[in-house]
Amino acid sequence: MNTFTTVDAVNEYRNALSGQVGCVPTMGAIHEGHVALVEQALMENDHVVVTLFVNPKQFNDPADLAGYPRRDVEDIDLLNQTGVSAVFMPTVEVMYAPDDSYLVNESCESLDRCGSARPGHFSGVLTVVMKLLNIIKPHRAYFGEKDYQQLELIRGMVTAFFMPVEVVGVPTMRAPDGLALSSRNALLGSSERALAPRLFQYLNSDDSDYLVKDQLEKAGFTVDYVQTHKNRRYGAVFLGQGSRQVRLIDNVRLTP
Ligand code: PAF
């Protein structure tokens, strides 16, 4: 497996590849959910490039960025065992030149749910995803459905900017108790981890968004939002106290 940190090096490698190329953009702390994306990408392409980059522009809270799990050595080791062709892990300086003043903005679907709770978050996501896809130039790019709002916005960006890439959504991987796999789960204490699966359980209920929010709060979550949008119920909650708060998100498709 090749590892690249500069755009020139990964470009040279990419330009020499023939056949179909898949890309799995990640922020690292690789877990089984990422491995599911990688496995699907490996089935559908001749080469797979995984990107590992904790993108500062999508964090509106510096403490959240500082606390985000980073496990580069373990990630490379794990990815090496999956059969991916290459890992691109640039520094912040490589992705954002000091005078870089460009941002990709979406002005409708990015403003509610995670967008209202985390102003600027989706501009940061869309900007980095456009950069990564322009660098890797994959035929297909893979994103998890756990971040469904993100997935829809990336699809929209690719359509709006005529980007020559197919966006593939991969179903959410869950622990046996229903908790959606996420890099942030590593930050949960044992009592928080025990409570966390209730987010999925309550989102799945037939009750109204208002009642689900109430049930989550009574169970011990601090609720950011519970919102139904286009036949899908989205939720974001916090577990833990103060600087140890961990934000979890999930979504479920509602039966019509
Ligand atoms: O879902 C993520 O891990 C990130 O938002 C992404 C798509 C890699 C962009 O930084």
mmCIF file of C-alpha atoms and ligand atoms in Angstrom:
data_model
loop_
_atom_site.group_PDB
_atom_site.id
_atom_site.type_symbol
_atom_site.label_atom_id
_atom_site.label_comp_id
_atom_site.label_asym_id
_atom_site.label_seq_id
_atom_site.Cartn_x
_atom_site.Cartn_y
_atom_site.Cartn_z
ATOM 1 C CA MET A 1 0.000 0.000 0.000
ATOM 2 C CA ASN A 2 1.333 3.414 -0.979
ATOM 3 C CA THR A 3 1.112 6.366 1.390
ATOM 4 C CA PHE A 4 1.205 9.950 0.085
ATOM 5 C CA THR A 5 1.221 13.293 1.854
ATOM 6 C CA THR A 6 1.623 15.733 -1.030
ATOM 7 C CA VAL A 7 -0.659 16.547 -3.966
ATOM 8 C CA ASP A 8 2.187 16.173 -6.500
ATOM 9 C CA ALA A 9 3.057 12.670 -5.281
ATOM 10 C CA VAL A 10 -0.528 11.392 -5.230
ATOM 11 C CA ASN A 11 -1.181 12.999 -8.658
ATOM 12 C CA GLU A 12 1.789 11.223 -10.177
ATOM 13 C CA TYR A 13 0.585 7.923 -8.721
ATOM 14 C CA ARG A 14 -3.039 8.536 -9.796
ATOM 15 C CA ASN A 15 -2.128 9.530 -13.342
ATOM 16 C CA ALA A 16 -0.233 6.269 -13.818
ATOM 17 C CA LEU A 17 -3.252 4.130 -12.786
ATOM 18 C CA SER A 18 -5.351 2.463 -15.435
ATOM 19 C CA GLY A 19 -8.847 1.068 -14.819
ATOM 20 C CA GLN A 20 -11.526 2.245 -12.420
ATOM 21 C CA VAL A 21 -10.562 4.176 -9.307
ATOM 22 C CA GLY A 22 -12.647 4.407 -6.142
ATOM 23 C CA CYS A 23 -12.068 6.910 -3.352
ATOM 24 C CA VAL A 24 -13.124 6.667 0.298
ATOM 25 C CA PRO A 25 -12.716 10.043 2.025
ATOM 26 C CA THR A 26 -12.381 9.716 5.824
ATOM 27 C CA MET A 27 -11.206 11.687 8.827
ATOM 28 C CA GLY A 28 -9.401 8.624 10.155
ATOM 29 C CA ALA A 29 -10.021 6.677 13.376
ATOM 30 C CA ILE A 30 -10.949 3.882 10.990
ATOM 31 C CA HIS A 31 -13.679 1.519 12.209
ATOM 32 C CA GLU A 32 -15.790 -1.258 10.694
ATOM 33 C CA GLY A 33 -18.119 1.309 9.109
ATOM 34 C CA HIS A 34 -15.187 2.690 7.091
ATOM 35 C CA VAL A 35 -14.088 -0.863 6.286
ATOM 36 C CA ALA A 36 -17.570 -1.509 4.806
ATOM 37 C CA LEU A 37 -17.080 1.529 2.514
ATOM 38 C CA VAL A 38 -13.624 0.278 1.558
ATOM 39 C CA GLU A 39 -14.917 -3.249 0.864
ATOM 40 C CA GLN A 40 -17.659 -1.963 -1.421
ATOM 41 C CA ALA A 41 -15.145 0.299 -3.187
ATOM 42 C CA LEU A 42 -12.764 -2.662 -3.641
ATOM 43 C CA MET A 43 -15.553 -4.732 -5.224
ATOM 44 C CA GLU A 44 -16.506 -1.997 -7.693
ATOM 45 C CA ASN A 45 -13.096 -0.614 -8.723
ATOM 46 C CA ASP A 46 -9.619 -1.725 -9.797
ATOM 47 C CA HIS A 47 -7.885 0.607 -7.329
ATOM 48 C CA VAL A 48 -9.044 2.257 -4.112
ATOM 49 C CA VAL A 49 -7.542 5.364 -2.554
ATOM 50 C CA VAL A 50 -8.518 6.199 1.043
ATOM 51 C CA THR A 51 -7.998 9.745 2.247
ATOM 52 C CA LEU A 52 -7.251 10.426 5.931
ATOM 53 C CA PHE A 53 -7.647 14.089 6.806
ATOM 54 C CA VAL A 54 -9.197 15.702 9.884
ATOM 55 C CA ASN A 55 -10.603 18.763 8.161
ATOM 56 C CA PRO A 56 -10.451 21.796 10.478
ATOM 57 C CA LYS A 57 -12.865 23.791 8.293
ATOM 58 C CA GLN A 58 -15.797 21.546 9.185
ATOM 59 C CA PHE A 59 -15.409 22.018 12.965
ATOM 60 C CA ASN A 60 -17.128 25.074 14.375
ATOM 61 C CA ASP A 61 -15.914 24.250 17.895
ATOM 62 C CA PRO A 62 -12.112 24.239 18.488
ATOM 63 C CA ALA A 63 -12.516 21.868 21.481
ATOM 64 C CA ASP A 64 -14.352 19.375 19.252
ATOM 65 C CA LEU A 65 -11.516 19.538 16.694
ATOM 66 C CA ALA A 66 -8.847 19.147 19.399
ATOM 67 C CA GLY A 67 -10.662 16.128 20.896
ATOM 68 C CA TYR A 68 -11.346 14.359 17.598
ATOM 69 C CA PRO A 69 -9.728 10.881 17.743
ATOM 70 C CA ARG A 70 -6.480 10.554 15.741
ATOM 71 C CA ARG A 71 -4.882 7.159 15.210
ATOM 72 C CA ASP A 72 -2.773 7.465 12.056
ATOM 73 C CA VAL A 73 -0.440 4.535 12.775
ATOM 74 C CA GLU A 74 -3.305 2.136 13.613
ATOM 75 C CA ASP A 75 -5.333 3.439 10.635
ATOM 76 C CA ILE A 76 -2.528 2.753 8.160
ATOM 77 C CA ASP A 77 -2.017 -0.687 9.636
ATOM 78 C CA LEU A 78 -5.719 -1.514 9.380
ATOM 79 C CA LEU A 79 -6.071 -0.138 5.840
ATOM 80 C CA ASN A 80 -2.998 -2.090 4.777
ATOM 81 C CA GLN A 81 -4.865 -5.295 5.634
ATOM 82 C CA THR A 82 -7.949 -4.373 3.548
ATOM 83 C CA GLY A 83 -6.182 -4.338 0.162
ATOM 84 C CA VAL A 84 -6.540 -0.619 -0.666
ATOM 85 C CA SER A 85 -3.989 0.648 -3.174
ATOM 86 C CA ALA A 86 -3.079 3.911 -1.514
ATOM 87 C CA VAL A 87 -3.695 6.283 1.371
ATOM 88 C CA PHE A 88 -3.552 10.051 0.920
ATOM 89 C CA MET A 89 -2.956 11.810 4.240
ATOM 90 C CA PRO A 90 -2.155 15.475 3.627
ATOM 91 C CA THR A 91 -1.361 18.091 6.258
ATOM 92 C CA VAL A 92 -3.641 21.092 6.812
ATOM 93 C CA GLU A 93 -1.049 23.272 5.012
ATOM 94 C CA VAL A 94 -1.217 21.042 1.932
ATOM 95 C CA MET A 95 -5.020 21.253 1.751
ATOM 96 C CA TYR A 96 -5.312 24.942 2.672
ATOM 97 C CA ALA A 97 -2.640 27.346 1.455
ATOM 98 C CA PRO A 98 -2.292 30.339 3.797
ATOM 99 C CA ASP A 99 -4.040 32.628 1.289
ATOM 100 C CA ASP A 100 -6.810 30.123 0.412
ATOM 101 C CA SER A 101 -10.063 32.075 0.687
ATOM 102 C CA TYR A 102 -12.400 29.772 -1.268
ATOM 103 C CA LEU A 103 -15.405 27.913 0.150
ATOM 104 C CA VAL A 104 -18.156 25.821 -1.422
ATOM 105 C CA ASN A 105 -21.504 27.034 -0.050
ATOM 106 C CA GLU A 106 -24.941 25.489 -0.344
ATOM 107 C CA SER A 107 -27.777 27.793 0.600
ATOM 108 C CA CYS A 108 -30.816 25.581 1.282
ATOM 109 C CA GLU A 109 -30.479 21.975 2.474
ATOM 110 C CA SER A 110 -27.309 22.724 4.449
ATOM 111 C CA LEU A 111 -28.983 25.219 6.767
ATOM 112 C CA ASP A 112 -31.166 23.007 8.956
ATOM 113 C CA ARG A 113 -30.473 19.878 11.053
ATOM 114 C CA CYS A 114 -26.668 19.618 11.513
ATOM 115 C CA GLY A 115 -26.295 22.859 9.547
ATOM 116 C CA SER A 116 -28.215 24.995 12.035
ATOM 117 C CA ALA A 117 -26.487 23.419 15.034
ATOM 118 C CA ARG A 118 -23.017 23.675 13.450
ATOM 119 C CA PRO A 119 -22.867 26.861 11.344
ATOM 120 C CA GLY A 120 -20.348 26.562 8.509
ATOM 121 C CA HIS A 121 -19.976 22.793 8.988
ATOM 122 C CA PHE A 122 -21.275 21.801 5.561
ATOM 123 C CA SER A 123 -19.300 24.511 3.750
ATOM 124 C CA GLY A 124 -16.213 22.952 5.324
ATOM 125 C CA VAL A 125 -17.309 19.446 4.303
ATOM 126 C CA LEU A 126 -18.196 20.390 0.709
ATOM 127 C CA THR A 127 -15.005 22.395 0.277
ATOM 128 C CA VAL A 128 -12.726 19.584 1.426
ATOM 129 C CA VAL A 129 -14.644 16.908 -0.495
ATOM 130 C CA MET A 130 -14.401 18.956 -3.704
ATOM 131 C CA LYS A 131 -10.653 19.390 -3.136
ATOM 132 C CA LEU A 132 -10.133 15.673 -2.394
ATOM 133 C CA LEU A 133 -12.152 14.555 -5.425
ATOM 134 C CA ASN A 134 -10.284 17.015 -7.670
ATOM 135 C CA ILE A 135 -6.982 15.613 -6.399
ATOM 136 C CA ILE A 136 -7.828 11.890 -6.556
ATOM 137 C CA LYS A 137 -10.083 12.094 -9.658
ATOM 138 C CA PRO A 138 -11.924 8.858 -8.807
ATOM 139 C CA HIS A 139 -14.659 7.267 -10.908
ATOM 140 C CA ARG A 140 -16.626 6.611 -7.705
ATOM 141 C CA ALA A 141 -16.569 8.108 -4.201
ATOM 142 C CA TYR A 142 -18.052 6.323 -1.182
ATOM 143 C CA PHE A 143 -19.835 7.921 1.791
ATOM 144 C CA GLY A 144 -21.787 6.392 4.680
ATOM 145 C CA GLU A 145 -25.531 6.886 5.089
ATOM 146 C CA LYS A 146 -25.027 7.631 8.795
ATOM 147 C CA ASP A 147 -24.192 11.153 7.633
ATOM 148 C CA TYR A 148 -27.214 11.237 5.350
ATOM 149 C CA GLN A 149 -27.506 15.026 5.162
ATOM 150 C CA GLN A 150 -23.826 15.165 4.201
ATOM 151 C CA LEU A 151 -24.327 12.430 1.576
ATOM 152 C CA GLU A 152 -27.251 14.314 -0.019
ATOM 153 C CA LEU A 153 -25.292 17.586 -0.055
ATOM 154 C CA ILE A 154 -22.278 15.916 -1.693
ATOM 155 C CA ARG A 155 -24.562 14.375 -4.326
ATOM 156 C CA GLY A 156 -26.051 17.835 -4.914
ATOM 157 C CA MET A 157 -22.610 19.453 -5.231
ATOM 158 C CA VAL A 158 -21.432 16.826 -7.728
ATOM 159 C CA THR A 159 -24.554 17.443 -9.841
ATOM 160 C CA ALA A 160 -24.434 21.239 -9.540
ATOM 161 C CA PHE A 161 -20.752 21.491 -10.495
ATOM 162 C CA PHE A 162 -20.865 18.742 -13.182
ATOM 163 C CA MET A 163 -18.166 16.806 -11.342
ATOM 164 C CA PRO A 164 -17.241 13.589 -13.196
ATOM 165 C CA VAL A 165 -17.663 11.197 -10.258
ATOM 166 C CA GLU A 166 -20.383 8.804 -9.100
ATOM 167 C CA VAL A 167 -21.337 9.281 -5.434
ATOM 168 C CA VAL A 168 -22.111 5.936 -3.777
ATOM 169 C CA GLY A 169 -24.009 5.853 -0.474
ATOM 170 C CA VAL A 170 -23.304 2.855 1.768
ATOM 171 C CA PRO A 171 -25.821 1.718 4.448
ATOM 172 C CA THR A 172 -24.965 2.506 8.069
ATOM 173 C CA MET A 173 -23.060 -0.220 9.905
ATOM 174 C CA ARG A 174 -24.394 -0.805 13.406
ATOM 175 C CA ALA A 175 -23.144 -2.512 16.563
ATOM 176 C CA PRO A 176 -25.322 -5.508 17.616
ATOM 177 C CA ASP A 177 -27.231 -3.177 19.993
ATOM 178 C CA GLY A 178 -28.099 -0.799 17.127
ATOM 179 C CA LEU A 179 -25.588 1.998 17.750
ATOM 180 C CA ALA A 180 -24.356 3.425 14.437
ATOM 181 C CA LEU A 181 -20.594 2.933 14.125
ATOM 182 C CA SER A 182 -18.749 6.246 14.366
ATOM 183 C CA SER A 183 -15.226 7.413 15.154
ATOM 184 C CA ARG A 184 -16.741 9.428 18.001
ATOM 185 C CA ASN A 185 -17.968 6.251 19.764
ATOM 186 C CA ALA A 186 -14.359 5.768 20.939
ATOM 187 C CA LEU A 187 -14.829 8.874 23.107
ATOM 188 C CA LEU A 188 -17.808 7.452 25.046
ATOM 189 C CA GLY A 189 -17.420 6.325 28.666
ATOM 190 C CA SER A 190 -18.970 2.948 29.587
ATOM 191 C CA SER A 191 -22.273 4.346 30.952
ATOM 192 C CA GLU A 192 -22.589 6.661 27.910
ATOM 193 C CA ARG A 193 -21.878 3.753 25.579
ATOM 194 C CA ALA A 194 -24.634 1.773 27.310
ATOM 195 C CA LEU A 195 -27.128 4.615 26.763
ATOM 196 C CA ALA A 196 -26.071 5.502 23.202
ATOM 197 C CA PRO A 197 -28.103 2.804 21.301
ATOM 198 C CA ARG A 198 -31.335 4.404 22.552
ATOM 199 C CA LEU A 199 -30.811 7.184 19.995
ATOM 200 C CA PHE A 200 -31.455 4.695 17.182
ATOM 201 C CA GLN A 201 -34.289 2.996 19.119
ATOM 202 C CA TYR A 202 -36.181 6.237 19.757
ATOM 203 C CA LEU A 203 -35.612 7.637 16.255
ATOM 204 C CA ASN A 204 -37.201 4.427 14.944
ATOM 205 C CA SER A 205 -40.397 4.784 16.982
ATOM 206 C CA ASP A 206 -43.785 5.817 15.575
ATOM 207 C CA ASP A 207 -43.940 8.816 17.931
ATOM 208 C CA SER A 208 -43.700 12.443 16.792
ATOM 209 C CA ASP A 209 -40.345 14.249 16.620
ATOM 210 C CA TYR A 210 -41.447 16.237 19.684
ATOM 211 C CA LEU A 211 -42.108 13.082 21.733
ATOM 212 C CA VAL A 212 -38.882 11.427 20.590
ATOM 213 C CA LYS A 213 -36.939 14.501 21.711
ATOM 214 C CA ASP A 214 -38.691 14.336 25.080
ATOM 215 C CA GLN A 215 -37.954 10.595 25.460
ATOM 216 C CA LEU A 216 -34.279 11.140 24.631
ATOM 217 C CA GLU A 217 -33.994 13.947 27.161
ATOM 218 C CA LYS A 218 -35.678 11.859 29.868
ATOM 219 C CA ALA A 219 -33.248 9.006 29.086
ATOM 220 C CA GLY A 220 -30.282 11.328 29.791
ATOM 221 C CA PHE A 221 -29.262 12.749 26.403
ATOM 222 C CA THR A 222 -28.862 16.447 25.722
ATOM 223 C CA VAL A 223 -30.780 16.770 22.467
ATOM 224 C CA ASP A 224 -29.449 18.975 19.703
ATOM 225 C CA TYR A 225 -32.334 18.259 17.319
ATOM 226 C CA VAL A 226 -34.809 15.625 16.191
ATOM 227 C CA GLN A 227 -36.217 16.454 12.779
ATOM 228 C CA THR A 228 -38.110 14.626 10.075
ATOM 229 C CA HIS A 229 -37.143 15.647 6.559
ATOM 230 C CA LYS A 230 -38.300 13.966 3.349
ATOM 231 C CA ASN A 231 -39.432 10.737 5.008
ATOM 232 C CA ARG A 232 -36.290 10.320 7.085
ATOM 233 C CA ARG A 233 -35.937 11.164 10.781
ATOM 234 C CA TYR A 234 -32.633 12.738 11.783
ATOM 235 C CA GLY A 235 -31.321 13.196 15.303
ATOM 236 C CA ALA A 236 -28.254 14.627 17.014
ATOM 237 C CA VAL A 237 -27.554 14.334 20.727
ATOM 238 C CA PHE A 238 -24.805 14.952 23.242
ATOM 239 C CA LEU A 239 -23.685 12.508 25.901
ATOM 240 C CA GLY A 240 -21.407 13.403 28.815
ATOM 241 C CA GLN A 241 -20.698 16.693 30.520
ATOM 242 C CA GLY A 242 -18.734 19.880 29.740
ATOM 243 C CA SER A 243 -15.616 19.424 27.620
ATOM 244 C CA ARG A 244 -16.192 15.641 27.700
ATOM 245 C CA GLN A 245 -19.427 15.958 25.721
ATOM 246 C CA VAL A 246 -19.629 13.626 22.726
ATOM 247 C CA ARG A 247 -21.969 14.454 19.828
ATOM 248 C CA LEU A 248 -23.695 11.525 18.139
ATOM 249 C CA ILE A 249 -25.886 11.629 15.037
ATOM 250 C CA ASP A 250 -28.083 9.054 13.358
ATOM 251 C CA ASN A 251 -31.021 8.873 10.953
ATOM 252 C CA VAL A 252 -33.672 6.339 10.008
ATOM 253 C CA ARG A 253 -35.900 5.989 6.982
ATOM 254 C CA LEU A 254 -39.540 6.219 8.063
ATOM 255 C CA THR A 255 -42.054 3.799 6.635
ATOM 256 C CA PRO A 256 -44.544 5.880 4.611
HETATM 257 O O1 PAF B 1 -17.725 11.982 6.897
HETATM 258 C C1 PAF B 1 -16.533 12.341 7.087
HETATM 259 O O2 PAF B 1 -15.721 11.612 7.646
HETATM 260 C C2 PAF B 1 -16.100 13.719 6.633
HETATM 261 O O3 PAF B 1 -17.127 14.640 6.774
HETATM 262 C C3 PAF B 1 -15.528 13.743 5.203
HETATM 263 C C4 PAF B 1 -16.592 13.366 4.178
HETATM 264 C C5 PAF B 1 -14.361 12.781 5.103
HETATM 265 C C6 PAF B 1 -15.025 15.147 4.869
HETATM 266 O O4 PAF B 1 -14.044 15.563 5.752
#
